[in-house]
Amino acid sequence: MSTFEYVLHGLGTAMQWHNVVFVFFGVLIGTVVGVLPGIGPMSGVALLIPITATMTAGLGAEEAATSSIILLAGVYYGAMYGGSTTSILLNTPGESSSVVTTLDGYQMAKQGRAGAALAISAIGSFAAGIISLIGLIFLARPLSAVAIKFGPAEYFSLMVLGLLAISGLAGKSMVKALIMTAFGLLLATIGIDNVSGVERFTFGVPELYQGLEFLTVAVGMFAVGEVFKTILHREGNDGELAKINRILPTKQDLKDSAAPIARGSVLGFFIGLLPGAGAILASFFAYIVEKKISKNPEKFGKGAIEGVASPESANNAASGGAMIPLLTLGIPSSGTTAILMGAFIMYNVQPGPLLFQDHPALAWGVIASMFVGNLMLLILNMPLVKIFAKVIETPTKYLIPLIIVFSVFGVYAVQYSIFDLLLIMGCGLVGYFLSKNDYPLAPLVLGLILGPMMENNMRRALTISNGDFMIFLQKPISLAFLIIGLLWITVPLILKMRGKNVLVNEEG
Amino acid sequence: MNTTFDRYAGIVFFAIGIAFVIGSLGISTSAYGSNVGANIFPMILGSFLSLMSVRLIYETFRKQRAEKSKEQLDYKRFGIIFAAAVLYAFFIEDIGFVISTFLFLMIGFQTMQRGKVWVSLLIAAGFSYGVYYLYVHVLDGSLPGFPAWLGGA
């Protein structure tokens, strides 16, 4: 079958009525998650996993996985839309990738052009979603065809590259990021070793035989940790909400933002492909590029529509781009895609090169649903933006305890264990202290998810080579991955030593 | 940068790394059909973690103590909510989802901001029963119901 036929099949799956409902709820909840302070896309997706698991209980295994992933992916890119609303109306980004949007978006709102800014960010996000989708369609099969030839050594090195890339760009200190990565990988070794069957680091505690569940750790670290931070720092939405007058952008607005949207989308897509460089870097780069090529850069920061159009397109395109390494290589490149990968694994579906062969309906269904979801977001966001803006006014007083309840409910519904519930509280506490002191949490969760795969591939490779570690250097592709990984962490280090400013990804 | 926190975190991570290395020494060194055992991966990572921790501790000594901006943290509110959350997690199976959630929400709402008891009562009751009803009766999920002494299962 040609790619076109696969896409049509995928569209068939995506247009089944229950999947349309799922994508609708996904993008709707995603938008709300993006708007609400205190929950980002990562905690939003993690919190929804158990709920989707129950909602799809009546479907067959593959159908259930398809519908769940469709909903969860919808939450992911929906949150990218929602994040801009608070940036523009309140000068407070709903999630980290909308930080740049505050620069010009809020200025526009102050000038009475909030409606135009919101509309342009919705249109930009839609265009970006479509562009990244086209990229996804064309790159998915060739990439997975290459990846299918990888042996265990290549896979292991690819995962090392992924983790190094995330650590190289995450947070302010690389040492801290590497510590978090190693810690995450170590946590993944707890439990019964699935090759030899011996128990490791369980200390006889039966709850630990299964290992630490990624969902528990992710919900604890991200959702509960964020809640603890809000309580301790007395954070809330005290700012004044800007008024929305006219929603439709003028012709001049559209003309001014068409090129920035196109540039932002393409740039964002390619940055999204890179492991570690998430939506936040994409939006920063897009903003900088726009400012560089603008004829009058002095208007940036004072309400330039280009300063909203380009980064907003870029962060959405990046979330589409980030799906590629996840679907084709089985390597998540950001915190949110790591959690999505956890959801795949929960459904016994292994993302990676074989995904398109073994589960074509799932893979193409999810891709096609992103088109449907983006269209829904555009339709939803243009007329309903005023209603979404109201969501911002949800009092923190009610929101905070409710998020804790959702975390408890979500984890209990999947794990049925008090141990896991107590673990989320512990993880929340640890997560709060770590993130407050600039220890990035995304590498930890990523390590927890990649750990078992990485170890299996390492041991398989070493078994082939009779225990000789040189196998990782003797295979050319594996060597190339390791060299790129090494460069990824050494180049920023050298640049920093020379006194240059290095952009870091602060997502999670 | 909070150097004190980093120093202690470095020590803790160092200890964790060493503990994993020592722990992996006790794991069998080879598995059936393979000469690579379950001990190699945690051993390498444990050593790497302790090495990085040493580097972190070293950095905290090299860097000058940064000016600390004293921020007043709301320990009291946090303490109450955290304790309530732990108790909530601990007793959820004994007293059931609806009652424990209701109690936790009431404490949470009132701790976050006192007053409007009726509104809190209404939201807490509506939410705890609403979620239970939706999840258990509509979606066929499973949650601890009402305790036996209340006639529940």
XYZ file of C-alpha atoms in Angstrom, chain A residues 50-51 54-55 57 156 164 173-176 178-183 185-190 193 195-196 198-201 227-235 395-402 404-406 408-409 412-414 416-418 421-422 425-426 429-430 432-434 436-439 450-452 454-455 458-459 462-463 465-467 469, chain B residues 1-2 5-7 9-10 13 16-17 19-24 27-28 30-46 48-49 52-53 55-56 59 71-75 77-78 81-82 85-93 97 101 104-105 108-110 112-116 119-120 123 127 131 135 139-144:
168
model
C -6.448 5.793 33.731
C -9.654 7.484 32.666
C -11.672 2.641 31.572
C -13.491 4.471 28.810
C -12.546 -1.038 28.307
C 21.204 1.043 22.681
C 22.243 12.678 26.371
C 23.027 22.587 34.902
C 24.086 19.646 32.800
C 25.471 17.809 35.829
C 22.063 17.962 37.463
C 22.756 13.844 33.997
C 22.188 12.976 37.646
C 18.441 12.943 37.045
C 18.850 10.759 33.953
C 21.034 8.242 35.760
C 18.695 8.266 38.737
C 17.515 4.724 34.779
C 18.490 3.278 38.150
C 14.919 3.466 39.405
C 13.955 1.460 36.323
C 16.170 -1.417 37.456
C 14.107 -1.949 40.605
C 14.752 -8.670 36.038
C 15.759 -11.727 31.478
C 17.141 -13.725 34.383
C 16.266 -12.417 39.739
C 14.906 -9.699 41.984
C 16.851 -6.488 42.183
C 16.762 -3.819 44.883
C 0.380 21.527 43.257
C 2.720 21.569 46.246
C 4.633 24.408 44.636
C 1.450 26.411 44.114
C 0.466 25.971 47.767
C 3.886 26.745 49.215
C 4.489 29.786 47.024
C 0.910 31.034 47.263
C 0.680 31.186 43.500
C -10.244 29.819 41.843
C -6.999 28.138 42.917
C -8.712 27.370 46.197
C -10.851 24.717 44.511
C -8.425 23.729 41.801
C -5.544 22.616 44.023
C -7.364 20.029 46.180
C -9.194 18.792 43.078
C -4.719 16.063 44.198
C -7.959 14.087 44.143
C -7.576 13.495 40.418
C -5.098 9.863 43.643
C -8.093 8.698 41.646
C -5.623 4.153 42.145
C -7.822 3.322 39.166
C -4.839 1.738 37.405
C -5.251 -0.461 42.951
C -2.578 -0.042 45.575
C -2.174 2.140 48.629
C -0.822 6.376 46.411
C 1.687 7.016 49.156
C 2.811 11.948 47.684
C 6.486 11.119 48.222
C 7.521 16.168 47.635
C 10.753 15.065 45.981
C 8.860 19.860 44.224
C 12.255 20.172 45.917
C 14.138 18.940 42.868
C 12.622 24.166 42.683
C 16.379 23.728 42.751
C 16.706 23.376 38.968
C 16.883 19.601 38.776
C 13.685 3.950 28.556
C 15.573 2.032 31.251
C 14.212 -1.471 30.644
C 17.966 0.240 27.105
C 19.141 -2.504 29.422
C 22.596 -3.513 25.953
C 22.512 -7.070 27.238
C 26.787 -7.809 24.793
C 25.548 -11.362 24.480
C 29.711 -9.857 21.322
C 30.477 -12.249 24.149
C 30.599 -9.454 26.678
C 31.801 -3.551 25.020
C 21.393 28.423 42.905
C 20.897 27.046 46.364
C 20.485 22.099 48.867
C 22.798 21.026 46.057
C 25.452 19.886 48.506
C 21.395 16.474 47.258
C 24.868 15.586 45.977
C 22.668 10.968 45.220
C 22.197 6.201 46.288
C 24.744 5.538 43.553
C 24.121 1.706 47.319
C 23.170 0.566 43.825
C 26.765 -0.457 43.092
C 26.987 -2.439 46.346
C 23.536 -3.903 45.745
C 24.467 -5.029 42.250
C 23.210 -10.008 41.972
C 24.171 -13.046 39.913
C 25.298 -14.118 34.413
C 21.952 -15.266 33.176
C 21.013 -18.458 31.390
C 22.108 -18.353 27.763
C 24.039 -15.157 28.249
C 27.281 -14.178 29.811
C 25.947 -10.759 30.716
C 24.120 -10.616 33.996
C 21.520 -8.432 35.620
C 24.232 -6.669 37.575
C 26.097 -4.764 34.854
C 23.560 -2.065 34.032
C 22.864 -0.896 37.611
C 26.552 -1.141 38.432
C 27.610 1.140 35.579
C 24.797 3.580 36.293
C 25.409 3.577 40.026
C 28.068 7.141 36.954
C 25.563 8.623 39.416
C 28.267 13.012 38.806
C 27.316 13.616 42.445
C 31.130 16.689 40.521
C 27.992 18.402 41.871
C 30.697 22.622 42.103
C 10.773 33.978 50.159
C 8.171 33.366 52.769
C 6.823 29.897 52.105
C 3.403 28.914 53.325
C 4.449 25.920 55.435
C -1.126 25.482 54.673
C 1.167 23.063 52.925
C -2.840 19.703 52.964
C 0.104 17.316 52.719
C -3.373 13.978 51.379
C -1.240 11.254 52.976
C -4.091 10.266 55.296
C -6.466 10.341 52.340
C -4.196 7.971 50.414
C -3.756 5.733 53.429
C -7.405 5.341 54.363
C -9.041 5.359 50.936
C -9.606 1.586 50.956
C -13.587 6.682 47.818
C -12.508 12.234 48.937
C -10.049 15.535 51.930
C -11.726 18.100 49.701
C -8.356 21.179 51.284
C -10.869 23.880 50.366
C -11.066 25.261 53.864
C -6.744 27.050 51.022
C -9.249 29.698 52.010
C -11.553 29.788 54.970
C -15.218 30.597 54.616
C -18.027 29.797 52.168
C -20.101 26.158 48.671
C -17.200 23.919 49.732
C -18.552 21.058 45.590
C -17.459 16.003 43.112
C -16.711 11.004 40.071
C -16.508 5.943 37.060
C -17.797 3.530 32.970
C -17.810 0.221 34.888
C -14.554 0.994 36.635
C -13.731 -0.116 40.129
C -13.168 2.080 43.192
C -13.494 1.316 46.891
